[in-house]
Structures are given as C-alpha cells and as structure tokens.
XYZ file of C-alpha atoms in Angstrom:
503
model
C 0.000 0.000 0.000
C 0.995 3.452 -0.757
C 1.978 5.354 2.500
C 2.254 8.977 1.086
C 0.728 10.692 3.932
C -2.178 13.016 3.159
C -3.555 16.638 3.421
C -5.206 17.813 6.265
C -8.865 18.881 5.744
C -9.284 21.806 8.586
C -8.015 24.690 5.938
C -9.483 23.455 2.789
C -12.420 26.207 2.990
C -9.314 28.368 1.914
C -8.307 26.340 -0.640
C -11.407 26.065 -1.830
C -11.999 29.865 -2.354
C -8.593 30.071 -3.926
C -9.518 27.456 -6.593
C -13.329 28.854 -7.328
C -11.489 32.563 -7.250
C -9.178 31.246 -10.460
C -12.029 29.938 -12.124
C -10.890 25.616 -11.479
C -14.123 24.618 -12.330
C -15.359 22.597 -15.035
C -17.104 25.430 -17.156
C -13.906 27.413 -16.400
C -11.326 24.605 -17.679
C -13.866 23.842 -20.734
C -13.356 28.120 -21.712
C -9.881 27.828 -21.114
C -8.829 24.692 -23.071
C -11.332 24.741 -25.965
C -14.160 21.557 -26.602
C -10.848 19.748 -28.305
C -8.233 19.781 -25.330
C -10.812 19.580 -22.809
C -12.043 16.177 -24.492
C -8.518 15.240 -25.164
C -7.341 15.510 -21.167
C -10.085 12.875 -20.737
C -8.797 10.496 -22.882
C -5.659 10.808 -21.084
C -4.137 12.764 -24.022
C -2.051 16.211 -22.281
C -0.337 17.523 -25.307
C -2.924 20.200 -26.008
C -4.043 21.194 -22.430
C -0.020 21.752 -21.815
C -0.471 24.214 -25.140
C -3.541 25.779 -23.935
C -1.937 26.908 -20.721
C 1.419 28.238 -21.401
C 0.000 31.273 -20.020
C 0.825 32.849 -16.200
C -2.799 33.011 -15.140
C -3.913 31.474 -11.737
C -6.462 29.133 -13.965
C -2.922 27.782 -16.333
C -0.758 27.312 -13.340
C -3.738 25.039 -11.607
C -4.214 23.165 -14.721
C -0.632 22.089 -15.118
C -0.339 21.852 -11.372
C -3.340 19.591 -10.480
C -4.655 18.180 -13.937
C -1.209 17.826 -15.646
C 0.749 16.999 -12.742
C 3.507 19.506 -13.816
C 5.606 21.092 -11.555
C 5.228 24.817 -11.506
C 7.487 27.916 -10.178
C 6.970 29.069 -6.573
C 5.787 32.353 -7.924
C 2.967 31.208 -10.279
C 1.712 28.734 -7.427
C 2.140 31.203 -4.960
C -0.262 33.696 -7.139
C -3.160 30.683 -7.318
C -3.169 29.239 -4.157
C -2.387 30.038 -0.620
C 0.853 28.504 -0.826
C 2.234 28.447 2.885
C -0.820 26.788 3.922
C -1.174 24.021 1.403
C 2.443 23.275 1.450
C 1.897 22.731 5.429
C -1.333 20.671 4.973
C 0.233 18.522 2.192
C -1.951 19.530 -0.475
C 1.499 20.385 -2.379
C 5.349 19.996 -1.871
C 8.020 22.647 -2.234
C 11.246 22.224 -3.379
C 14.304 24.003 -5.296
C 11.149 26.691 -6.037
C 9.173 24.680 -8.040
C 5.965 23.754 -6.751
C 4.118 19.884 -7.414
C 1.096 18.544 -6.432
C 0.685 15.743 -3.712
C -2.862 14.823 -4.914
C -4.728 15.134 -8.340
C -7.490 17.832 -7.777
C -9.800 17.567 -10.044
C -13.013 19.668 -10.943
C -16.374 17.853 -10.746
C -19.622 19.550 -11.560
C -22.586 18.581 -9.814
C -26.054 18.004 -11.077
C -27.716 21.319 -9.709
C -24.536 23.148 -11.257
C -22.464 22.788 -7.744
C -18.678 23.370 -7.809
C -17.006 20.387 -6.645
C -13.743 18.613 -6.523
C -12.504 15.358 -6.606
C -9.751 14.073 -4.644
C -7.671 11.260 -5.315
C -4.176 9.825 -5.502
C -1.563 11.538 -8.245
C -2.067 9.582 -11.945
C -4.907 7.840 -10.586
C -7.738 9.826 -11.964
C -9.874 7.738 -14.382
C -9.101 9.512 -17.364
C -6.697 12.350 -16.493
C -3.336 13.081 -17.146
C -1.787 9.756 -15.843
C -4.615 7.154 -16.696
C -4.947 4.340 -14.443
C -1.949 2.146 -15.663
C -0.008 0.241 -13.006
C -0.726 1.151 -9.224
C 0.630 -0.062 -5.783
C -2.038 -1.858 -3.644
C -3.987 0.658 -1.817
C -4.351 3.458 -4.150
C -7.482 5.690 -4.411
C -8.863 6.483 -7.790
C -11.114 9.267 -8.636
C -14.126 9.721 -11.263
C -14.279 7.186 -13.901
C -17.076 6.448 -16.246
C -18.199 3.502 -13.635
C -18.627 6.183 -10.147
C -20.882 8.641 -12.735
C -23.059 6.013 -14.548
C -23.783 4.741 -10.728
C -24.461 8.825 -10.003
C -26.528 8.982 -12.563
C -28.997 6.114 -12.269
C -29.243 6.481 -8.182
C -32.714 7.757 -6.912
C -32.414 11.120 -5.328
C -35.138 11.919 -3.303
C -34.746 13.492 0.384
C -33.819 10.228 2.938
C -32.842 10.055 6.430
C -30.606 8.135 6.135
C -27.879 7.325 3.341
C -24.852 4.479 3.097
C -21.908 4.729 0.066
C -20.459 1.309 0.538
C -16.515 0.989 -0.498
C -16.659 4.958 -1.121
C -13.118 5.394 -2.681
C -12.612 8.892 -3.047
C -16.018 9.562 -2.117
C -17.829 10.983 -5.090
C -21.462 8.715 -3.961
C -20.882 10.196 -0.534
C -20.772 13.378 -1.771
C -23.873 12.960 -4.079
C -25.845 11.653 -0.890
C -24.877 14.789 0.682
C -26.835 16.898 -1.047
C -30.039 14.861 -0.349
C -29.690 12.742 2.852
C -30.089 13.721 6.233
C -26.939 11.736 7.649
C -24.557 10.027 5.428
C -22.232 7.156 6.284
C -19.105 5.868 4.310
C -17.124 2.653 4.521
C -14.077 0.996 2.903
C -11.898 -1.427 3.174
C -9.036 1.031 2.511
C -8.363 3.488 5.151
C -6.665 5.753 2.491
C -9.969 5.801 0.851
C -11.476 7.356 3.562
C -9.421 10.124 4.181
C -9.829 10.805 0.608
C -13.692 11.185 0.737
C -12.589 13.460 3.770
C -10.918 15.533 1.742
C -13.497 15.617 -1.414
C -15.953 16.731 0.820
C -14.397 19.242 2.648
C -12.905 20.580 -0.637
C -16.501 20.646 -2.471
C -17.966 22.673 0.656
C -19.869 19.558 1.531
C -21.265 18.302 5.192
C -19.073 15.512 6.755
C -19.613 11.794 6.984
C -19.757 9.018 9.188
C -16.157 7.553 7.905
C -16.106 3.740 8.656
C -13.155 1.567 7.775
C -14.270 -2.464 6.808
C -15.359 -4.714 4.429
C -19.012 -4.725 3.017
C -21.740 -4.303 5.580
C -19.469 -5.469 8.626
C -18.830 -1.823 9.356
C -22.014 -0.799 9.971
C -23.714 -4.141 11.604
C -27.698 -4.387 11.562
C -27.917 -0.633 11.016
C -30.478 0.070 8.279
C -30.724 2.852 5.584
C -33.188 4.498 2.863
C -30.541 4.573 0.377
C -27.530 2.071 -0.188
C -25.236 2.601 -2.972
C -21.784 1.046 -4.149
C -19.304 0.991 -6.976
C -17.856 -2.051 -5.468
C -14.537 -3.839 -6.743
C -16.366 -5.915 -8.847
C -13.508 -7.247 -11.179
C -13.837 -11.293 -11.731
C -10.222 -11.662 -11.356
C -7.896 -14.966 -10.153
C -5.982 -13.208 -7.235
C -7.558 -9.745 -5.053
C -4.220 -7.671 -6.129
C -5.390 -4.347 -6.375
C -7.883 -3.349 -3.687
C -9.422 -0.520 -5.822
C -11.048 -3.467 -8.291
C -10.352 -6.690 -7.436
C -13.363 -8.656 -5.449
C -11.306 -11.131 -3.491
C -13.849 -13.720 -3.336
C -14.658 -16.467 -6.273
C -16.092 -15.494 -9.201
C -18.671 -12.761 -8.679
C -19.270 -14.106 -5.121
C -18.710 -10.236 -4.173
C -21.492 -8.822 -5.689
C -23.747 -11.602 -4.847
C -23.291 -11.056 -1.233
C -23.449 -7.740 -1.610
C -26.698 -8.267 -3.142
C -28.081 -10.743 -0.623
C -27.202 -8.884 2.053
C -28.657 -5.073 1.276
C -32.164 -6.436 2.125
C -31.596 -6.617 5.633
C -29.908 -3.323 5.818
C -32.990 -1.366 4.020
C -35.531 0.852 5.579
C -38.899 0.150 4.190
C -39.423 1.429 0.698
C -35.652 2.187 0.732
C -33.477 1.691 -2.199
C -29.836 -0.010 -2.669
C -28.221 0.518 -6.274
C -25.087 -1.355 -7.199
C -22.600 -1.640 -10.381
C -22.416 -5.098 -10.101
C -20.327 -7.924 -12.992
C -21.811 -11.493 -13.207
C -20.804 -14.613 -14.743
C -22.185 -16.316 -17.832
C -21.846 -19.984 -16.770
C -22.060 -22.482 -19.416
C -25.474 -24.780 -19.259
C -26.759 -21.945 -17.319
C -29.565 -18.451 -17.748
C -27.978 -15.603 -15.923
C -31.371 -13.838 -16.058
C -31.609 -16.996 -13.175
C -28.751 -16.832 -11.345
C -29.538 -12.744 -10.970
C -32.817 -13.739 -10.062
C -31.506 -16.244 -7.326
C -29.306 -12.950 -5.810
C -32.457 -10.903 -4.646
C -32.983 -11.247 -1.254
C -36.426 -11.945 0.058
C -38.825 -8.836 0.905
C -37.184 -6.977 -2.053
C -38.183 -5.845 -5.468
C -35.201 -5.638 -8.560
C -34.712 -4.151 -11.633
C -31.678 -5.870 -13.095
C -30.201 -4.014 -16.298
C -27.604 -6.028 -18.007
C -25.594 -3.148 -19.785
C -22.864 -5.108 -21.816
C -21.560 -9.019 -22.312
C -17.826 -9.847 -22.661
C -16.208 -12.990 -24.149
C -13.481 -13.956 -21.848
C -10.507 -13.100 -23.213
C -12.364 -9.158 -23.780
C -12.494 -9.388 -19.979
C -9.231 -10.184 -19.346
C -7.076 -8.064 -21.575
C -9.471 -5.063 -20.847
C -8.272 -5.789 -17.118
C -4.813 -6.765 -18.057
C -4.413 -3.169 -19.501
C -6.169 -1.374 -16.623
C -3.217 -1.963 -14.253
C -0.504 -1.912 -16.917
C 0.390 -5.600 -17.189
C 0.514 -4.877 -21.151
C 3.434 -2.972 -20.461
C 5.467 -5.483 -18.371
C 7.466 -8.617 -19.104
C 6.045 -10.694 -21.982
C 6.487 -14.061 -19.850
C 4.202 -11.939 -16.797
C 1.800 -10.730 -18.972
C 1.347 -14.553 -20.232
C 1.466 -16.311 -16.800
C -1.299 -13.354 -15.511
C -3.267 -14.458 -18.522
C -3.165 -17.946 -18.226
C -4.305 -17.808 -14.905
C -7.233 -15.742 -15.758
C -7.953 -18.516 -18.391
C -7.505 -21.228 -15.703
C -10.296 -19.652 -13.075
C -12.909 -18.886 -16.093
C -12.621 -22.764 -17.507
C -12.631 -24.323 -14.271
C -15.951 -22.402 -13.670
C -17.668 -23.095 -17.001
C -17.465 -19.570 -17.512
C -18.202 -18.283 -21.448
C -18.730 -14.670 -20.658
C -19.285 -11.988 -18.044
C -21.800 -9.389 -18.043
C -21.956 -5.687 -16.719
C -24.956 -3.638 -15.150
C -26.965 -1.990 -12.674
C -28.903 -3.582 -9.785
C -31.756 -1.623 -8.135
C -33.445 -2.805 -5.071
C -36.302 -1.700 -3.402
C -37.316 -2.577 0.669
C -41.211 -3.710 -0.058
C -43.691 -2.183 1.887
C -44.956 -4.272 4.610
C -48.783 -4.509 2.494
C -47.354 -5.451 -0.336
C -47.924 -8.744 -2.660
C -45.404 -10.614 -4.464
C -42.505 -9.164 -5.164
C -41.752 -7.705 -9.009
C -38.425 -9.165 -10.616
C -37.720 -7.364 -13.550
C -34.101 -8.313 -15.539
C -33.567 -7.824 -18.659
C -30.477 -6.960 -21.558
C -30.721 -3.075 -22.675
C -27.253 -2.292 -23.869
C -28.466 0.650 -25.922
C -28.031 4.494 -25.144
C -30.102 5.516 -22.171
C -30.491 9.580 -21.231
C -28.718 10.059 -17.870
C -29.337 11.424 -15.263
C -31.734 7.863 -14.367
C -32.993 8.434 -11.204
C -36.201 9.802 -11.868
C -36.821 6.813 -14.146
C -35.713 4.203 -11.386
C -38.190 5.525 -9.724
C -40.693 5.740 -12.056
C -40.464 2.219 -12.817
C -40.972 0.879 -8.815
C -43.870 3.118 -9.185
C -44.937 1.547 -11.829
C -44.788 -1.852 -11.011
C -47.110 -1.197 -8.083
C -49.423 0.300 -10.121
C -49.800 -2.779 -12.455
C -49.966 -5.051 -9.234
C -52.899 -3.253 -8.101
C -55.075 -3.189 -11.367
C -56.361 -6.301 -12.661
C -57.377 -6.131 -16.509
C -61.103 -4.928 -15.388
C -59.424 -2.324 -13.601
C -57.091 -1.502 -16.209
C -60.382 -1.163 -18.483
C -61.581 1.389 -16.409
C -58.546 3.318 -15.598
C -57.303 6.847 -17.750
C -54.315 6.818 -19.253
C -51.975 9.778 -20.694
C -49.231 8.755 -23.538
C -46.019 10.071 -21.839
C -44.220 13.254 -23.026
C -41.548 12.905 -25.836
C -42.901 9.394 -27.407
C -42.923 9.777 -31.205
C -44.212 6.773 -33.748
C -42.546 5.115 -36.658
C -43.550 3.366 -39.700
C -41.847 0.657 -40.909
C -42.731 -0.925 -44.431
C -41.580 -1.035 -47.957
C -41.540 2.633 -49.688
C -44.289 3.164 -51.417
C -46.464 0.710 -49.738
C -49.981 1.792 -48.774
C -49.903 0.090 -44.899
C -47.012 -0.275 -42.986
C -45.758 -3.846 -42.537
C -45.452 -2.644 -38.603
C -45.380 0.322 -36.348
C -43.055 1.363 -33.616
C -43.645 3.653 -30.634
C -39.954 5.285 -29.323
C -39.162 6.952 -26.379
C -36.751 9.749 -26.398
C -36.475 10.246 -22.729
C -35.125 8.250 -20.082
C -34.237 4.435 -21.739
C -35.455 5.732 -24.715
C -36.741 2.186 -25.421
C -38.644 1.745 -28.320
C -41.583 -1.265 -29.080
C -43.426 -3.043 -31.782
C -47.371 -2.204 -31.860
C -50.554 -3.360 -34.252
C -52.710 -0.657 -35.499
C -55.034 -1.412 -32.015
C -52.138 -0.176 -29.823
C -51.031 2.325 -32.069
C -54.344 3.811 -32.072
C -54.764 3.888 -28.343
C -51.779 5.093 -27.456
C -52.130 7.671 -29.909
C -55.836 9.482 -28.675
C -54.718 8.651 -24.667
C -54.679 12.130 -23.161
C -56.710 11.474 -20.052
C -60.048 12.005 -20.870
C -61.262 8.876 -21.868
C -61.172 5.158 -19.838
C -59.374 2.484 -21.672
C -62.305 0.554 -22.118
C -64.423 3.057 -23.840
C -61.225 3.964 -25.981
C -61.523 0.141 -26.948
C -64.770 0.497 -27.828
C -64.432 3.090 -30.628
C -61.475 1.743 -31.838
C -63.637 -1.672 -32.281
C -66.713 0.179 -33.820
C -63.538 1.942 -36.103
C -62.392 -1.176 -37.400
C -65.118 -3.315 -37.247
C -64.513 -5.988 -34.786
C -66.020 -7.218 -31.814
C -65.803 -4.313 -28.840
C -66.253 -7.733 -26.412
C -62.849 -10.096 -27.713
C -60.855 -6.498 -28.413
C -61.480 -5.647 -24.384
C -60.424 -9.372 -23.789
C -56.916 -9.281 -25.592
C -56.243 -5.778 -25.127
C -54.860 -5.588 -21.325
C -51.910 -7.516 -22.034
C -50.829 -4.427 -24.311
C -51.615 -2.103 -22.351
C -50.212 -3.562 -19.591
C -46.460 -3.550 -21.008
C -47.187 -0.151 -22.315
C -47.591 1.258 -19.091
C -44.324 -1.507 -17.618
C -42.358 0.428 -20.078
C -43.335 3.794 -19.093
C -44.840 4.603 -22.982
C -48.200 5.351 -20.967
C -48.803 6.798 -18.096
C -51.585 5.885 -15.463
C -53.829 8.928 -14.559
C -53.941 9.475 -10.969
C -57.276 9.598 -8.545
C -57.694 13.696 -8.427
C -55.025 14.755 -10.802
C-alpha cells in the first residue's frame, strides 16, 4: 500500500476559495482549453491542455499543477493558491522553487450546477493526465465512467438516512450529501477514507460518518433508505489491487453484496449497485440474478454489456498496466485468468446496474424485472428508477377490469414510426420510441397504435376500446379481452402513463 501521507482537511475552505477565485471549475477549464483539449485531457491525451496553458494566469498554473501533474514555479503557485498553507497541509510539496502537487485535484460539476472537486491519488484519476496504468495496492482512484453512470442512475429523493459502501474517493458520498439527512461511508481502505474526507471538505460539503471495513461489517444491523456502491467488482484470479479486485470467487462479491442489502434497508428504501456477473455455461444468468435478490425486495436488473473472456481479461490486463510489463508476466497473468474462467464453465461476463427496493410491509409478491438493454439511455436515471418501482405497483394493483376502467396519458416525448416497404400503402409494422429516459422503443398493431395515440386522459381504456372496435369493425367484447396484455407492457415500459385519482 501506498503510504504517502495526506492533506489535512481543517483549511481546505481556503483552498477552496482560492480554486473557485481562479475559475478551477469545469465550465472554467472547458473556456480555457477549448471543446478539443478539454475532451482530449479525458482520454488521457495532455499535449494540447499543456499548449492551452502556457500562459501565467492562476487558472494555467492550476491546470498544469493539479490536472497535468507539472511542476510549476513558486511564484505562479504562490499567485493561485495560498501557498504556505497548502504546502503545510500537504496539499502540495516545495522544493528548489518549483511547486508539485501531492494529490490530483480535479473539478467535478454537480447536477444542480455545484462546484465540486474530486480528490484522489496523483495519476490515478480515471481519465486524467496519468490514466490508471499500473498502481501499488492501496491506491485511491477518482471519477471514472463507472462512479458517474452509478451517479446517474441512483434515486435522489430526500432520505434520512444514506450508506456509500466501499466509497473510494467519495464521489457517492458526496452525491448523498446533497439529499440525505446523515450520510455514512465505509471501505476497506483506510486511504480511501481520508480521501472522501478531503473531497468533501474541498466541495464545501457536510461531513460523513467515515467507517473503515469490508461490506456491511462496518455498519452491523444498522439500516438505511438509500444504499449505494461501486464495489470492486472485477472477476479476477488473485484480489491484487484493492481498488477493483473482489477477493472472493467469481462474482461471489457482488452476490453477497446483493443478498445482504435487504436486511440493511428501511422500508421502501433503495440499494443501487454496479455489479459484474458470470455467464456460466449450461446456465440463464437472467436466473442466477434472479436467485441474488434477497427476500422482501423488489429488482430491476439491467444487463448493460456481455464480454467474451478473453475481452475481460485483456481489458483488465491493460487497466493496471500488465501490457506494459514482461512478456512471460503478462502470459502467466493471462493464463491464470484462463484457468479460473474454464474451471468455472465460464463463457462470458456481463456488466450492469442492480436496483433494489425494501417492499412495503402490504405489499404482494414481489416484481423481478431483468432484462439486456445495452443501448443508449439519457442520464441522469434516477427519476426513471423511480418511475419504474412506481410503476410496477401500479400494475400489481389493477387487474385487466381495472385496467379497463382506468385513464391513461401517452407520456411526453414518445414519437411513432412506420416501418414498411416505400411506397407501400400500410405499414408492414409500427413502432412507438421513447426519447427520454431508456429511450426504449416497441413493436405495436394498429389497435395499440391507435390507443396510445388518442390517450390524453379524458377517456377510460375501455371506452377507448370500444371506438377503436366500432372503427375497425370488430367485436368491442374479444378487443377488451386481448387488449390488457398491451396495455399492460405499455404502461411496464413507461410509454403510458396511469392517470392518478384527483389529478
């Protein structure tokens, strides 16, 4: 493990100031380096930021300090920052006047337009001016596509109570922040947690219950409304790097993790994981997901992306730089990787979100929902999540007579397609699309195309049915028999939306 002491938190209000005062925020790096550099620094490419701030400004000399991870002269560092103070607390080291940083400091925008920062060890920003490459046991990393997809899909409405599980440098803790009365972080890596220290005293954030262990152990039969974690979910032969590795077989890690949220959930609480699973030859994964959800809990299970094996293993072979190492290592690492997948029937792994939901005490059996969507979705997701719970508990209380007699609204932003041979005078199908949210998109006959298309609330289903029969000339009585299947998955995949009692 790395054992680079840290900064010390208690000044960082002044740091803070100094940084927002040079304009080290993400709008201000975007005017400074241009669209091209700024997406360039995030593939890990520093050529053109280094151009784009040959200037003397406070805003250059942060960018090459922090971001670039270039030393700078005592004078430039001296007119951006409060230099005697951050060279006592660590945040930067002094010698032969040049100045270096002793963390990467990076700028993070949150999702109501807050100024925050992101705190994490030196190269070890997903992403930034070092990559992730080849690390020592115990680093911290900082935001990577992973921490903001989990961000972005986590339901945000006011709790209580809020847990970050394996926080890292803390960016789910600081998220929670904003929304939760009392916030609690754990990790396995004590370095991790002085790191979340530091992001949230940096971003102006409250503090958090900091609590060093592995999964729930730190927190014992505690419960919470909201549970998140980015866990180290790699399926790898040997735990070698803390910041990915599970340590247990297989994806044992995320199926505890899983099994165990249930009993650490407030009623109607939420826990929302990044999670990998194996494909195991001979078996459906949609059932060993299924077999993960703890009793008393609702899921939706989105399985993002698949990987073949040897996808899996290079991609993690070249996140901690074993590409770059001896030929024979790189082979032996590989081989061993090769070893643990065949002796586990494993053909493939696959990538996604897990969403849980504490059912309510009245509530009937519980609603399983897993399913394959690796297309584009429209982040921020937490609304949908939602959306979707609430959903589900709509459809459990409606029979088909009551879904006859129900109102119905086509959601905002749903558009319909036509698919057929040009010049042909009827469509061979038709396609409703969202372009919100999941943006899913599904197959309807001219019945569901025409209710979906006059459902603006006024109308029950049933009588909708009924003109639609008299329209085409079929029987109103069979059409209100086969019709509540459609609507039914209409509604499960938000295309219409269920008119509330007094709305």
């Amino acid at each position: 493990m790395s054992t680079t002491s840290l900064p010390a938190s208690d000044r960082s209000p002044r740091l803070r100031e100094a940084l927002l005062a040079a304009g080290f925020t993400v709008d201000g790096l975007l005017d400074l380096l241009g669209a091209s550099a700024y997406a360039a620094l995030a593939r890990s490419e520093t050529v053109p930021a280094l151009r784009a701030t040959r200037g003397e400004s406070p805003l250059d000399t942060l960018v090459r300090l922090f971001l670039l991870q270039r030393s700078v002269p005592d004078r430039e560092a001296g007119a951006a920052l409060p230099l005697e103070e951050c060279v006592e607390d660590g945040w930067v080291t002094r010698e032969d006047g040049e100045v270096r940083a002793a963390v990467d400091v990076r700028p993070y925008g949150g999702p109501e337009g807050q100024d925050w920062f992101i705190v994490s060890d030196l190269g070890c920003a997903v992403g930034g001016a070092g990559g992730i490459g080849s690390h020592e046991e115990g680093v911290v990393l900082g935001v990577g596509g992973a921490s903001t997809t989990l961000a972005g899909i986590t339901v945000r409405t006011p709790v209580d109570s809020a847990l970050d599980l394996g926080t890292g440098s803390g960016i789910q803790a600081l998220h929670a922040a904003q929304h939760a009365t009392r916030v609690t972080a754990t990790d396995l890596n004590p370095r991790a947690l002085a790191f979340t220290r530091l992001t949230l005293a940096l971003s102006g954030a409250a503090t958090a219950d900091l609590r060093e262990g592995s999964l729930f152990e730190p927190v014992g039969s505690e419960t919470y409304d909201l549970i998140v974690s980015n866990p180290p979910f790699v399926i790898s032969p040997a735990a070698r790097l803390t910041y990915r590795d599970g340590g247990m077989g297989g994806d044992d890690l995320c199926r505890t993790l899983v099994e165990q949220a249930g009993d650490r959930l407030n009623e109607g609480g939420y826990a929302q994981f990044l999670a990998n699973w194996q494909h195991i030859d001979g078996e459906e994964w949609q059932d060993r997901l299924r077999s993960w959800v703890p009793y008393g809990c609702d899921a939706w299970i989105v399985q993002r992306e698949v990987q073949d094996v040897t996808q899996y293993i290079e991609l993690w072979l070249r996140d901690s730089g074993d590409h770059r190492t001896d030929p024979a290592e790189y082979t032996s690492r590989y081989e061993a990787w090769l070893d643990e997948f065949e002796a586990s029937r494993t053909k493939g792994i696959g990538f996604g979100w897990i969403t849980l939901r504490k059912a309510r005490a009245a509530a009937q059996s519980p609603s399983i929902v897993i399913e394959e969507w690796p297309h584009s979705v429209e982040q921020p997701l937490g609304t949908a999540v939602q959306a979707h719970f609430e959903r589900q508990d709509y459809l459990r209380a409606h029979d088909d007579a009551a879904l006859l007699a129900a109102h119905f609204t086509l959601a905002g932003e749903v558009v319909q397609e036509q698919v057929g041979l040009p010049g042909a005078e009827d469509p061979e199908h038709v396609v409703l699309r969202q372009h919100r949210g999941m943006r899913r998109a599904t197959k309807v006959d001219a019945v569901g195309a025409g209710f979906a298309g006059v459902c603006d609330g006024t109308l029950p289903a049933g009588r909708i049915l009924d003109a639609i029969a008299q329209l085409m000339g079929e029987d109103p009585v069979l059409l209100r028999d086969r019709t509540p299947q459609a609507i039914r998955l209409l509604v499960e995949e938000g295309f219409l939306e269920p008119v509330r009692a007094g709305a």
